[in-house]
C-alpha atoms as one frame of an Amber mdcrd trajectory, in Angstrom:
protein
  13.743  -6.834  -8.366  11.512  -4.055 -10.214  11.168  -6.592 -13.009   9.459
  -9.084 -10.427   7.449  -5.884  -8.804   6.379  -5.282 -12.194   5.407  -8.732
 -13.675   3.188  -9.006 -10.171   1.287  -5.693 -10.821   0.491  -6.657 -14.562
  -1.043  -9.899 -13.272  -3.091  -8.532 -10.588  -4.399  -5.981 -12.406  -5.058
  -8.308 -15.813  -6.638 -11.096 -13.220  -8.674  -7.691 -11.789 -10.059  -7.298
 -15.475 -11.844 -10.794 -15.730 -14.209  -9.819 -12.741 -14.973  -6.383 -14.372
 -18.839  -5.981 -15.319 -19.492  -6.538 -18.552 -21.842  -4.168 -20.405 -24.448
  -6.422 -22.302 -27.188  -4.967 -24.240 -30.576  -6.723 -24.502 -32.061  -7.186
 -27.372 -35.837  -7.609 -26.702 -37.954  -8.463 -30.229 -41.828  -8.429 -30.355
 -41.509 -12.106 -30.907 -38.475 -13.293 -28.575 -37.002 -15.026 -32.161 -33.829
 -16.825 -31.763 -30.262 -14.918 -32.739 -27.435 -17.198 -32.682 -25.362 -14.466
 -32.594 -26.717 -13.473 -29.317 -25.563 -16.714 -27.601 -23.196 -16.371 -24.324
 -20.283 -17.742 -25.366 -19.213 -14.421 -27.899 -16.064 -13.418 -26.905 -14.722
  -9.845 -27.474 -11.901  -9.928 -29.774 -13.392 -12.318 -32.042 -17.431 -12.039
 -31.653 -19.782 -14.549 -32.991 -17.711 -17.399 -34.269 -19.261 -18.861 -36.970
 -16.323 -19.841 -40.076 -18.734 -22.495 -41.995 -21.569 -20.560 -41.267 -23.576
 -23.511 -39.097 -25.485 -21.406 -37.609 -27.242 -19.278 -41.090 -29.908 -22.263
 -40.832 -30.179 -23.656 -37.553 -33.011 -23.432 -35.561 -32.608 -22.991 -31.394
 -33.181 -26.476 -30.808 -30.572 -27.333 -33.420 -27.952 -24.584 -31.707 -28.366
 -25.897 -28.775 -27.808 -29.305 -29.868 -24.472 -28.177 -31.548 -23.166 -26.716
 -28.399 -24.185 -29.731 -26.388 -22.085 -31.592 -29.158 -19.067 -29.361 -28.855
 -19.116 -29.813 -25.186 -19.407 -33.353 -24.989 -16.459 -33.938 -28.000 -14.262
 -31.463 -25.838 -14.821 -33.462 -22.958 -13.998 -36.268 -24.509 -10.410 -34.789
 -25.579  -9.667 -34.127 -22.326  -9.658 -36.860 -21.284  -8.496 -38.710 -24.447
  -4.661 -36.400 -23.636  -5.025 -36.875 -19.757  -4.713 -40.510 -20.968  -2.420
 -40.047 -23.696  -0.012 -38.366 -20.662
């Protein structure tokens, strides 16, 4: 019974967590230029994910085109396992 008690608590309080604030600091440059690494999409443990380095030479439009891609190929596993199942 405490094991169940305890197993509860530890998932309300880690579900609590992903509703916290989260403390985001703007970067404002004279000329508004483009960081990749400034993205949402950062997570904490990791950062800026970036192994093959994509991103080094990319303009915004080209960013934005790569994250459009990921979506839609993500998407398009989905569905590819929903049908697999």
């Amino acid at each position: 019974k405490m094991m169940k008690i305890t197993a509860s608590l530890l998932a309300l309080f880690g579900s609590a967590a992903a509703f916290a604030p989260v403390q985001s600091a703007n970067k404002a440059t004279a000329l508004n230029a483009f960081v990749a690494e400034e993205l949402p999409g950062a997570l904490a443990p990791v950062g800026f994910f970036d192994p093959l380095g994509f991103a080094e030479k990319a303009d915004e439009g080209t960013m934005k085109r790569y994250r459009e891609a990921e979506l839609t190929h993500g998407r398009v596993a989905m569905l590819a396992v929903v049908g697999f199942l």
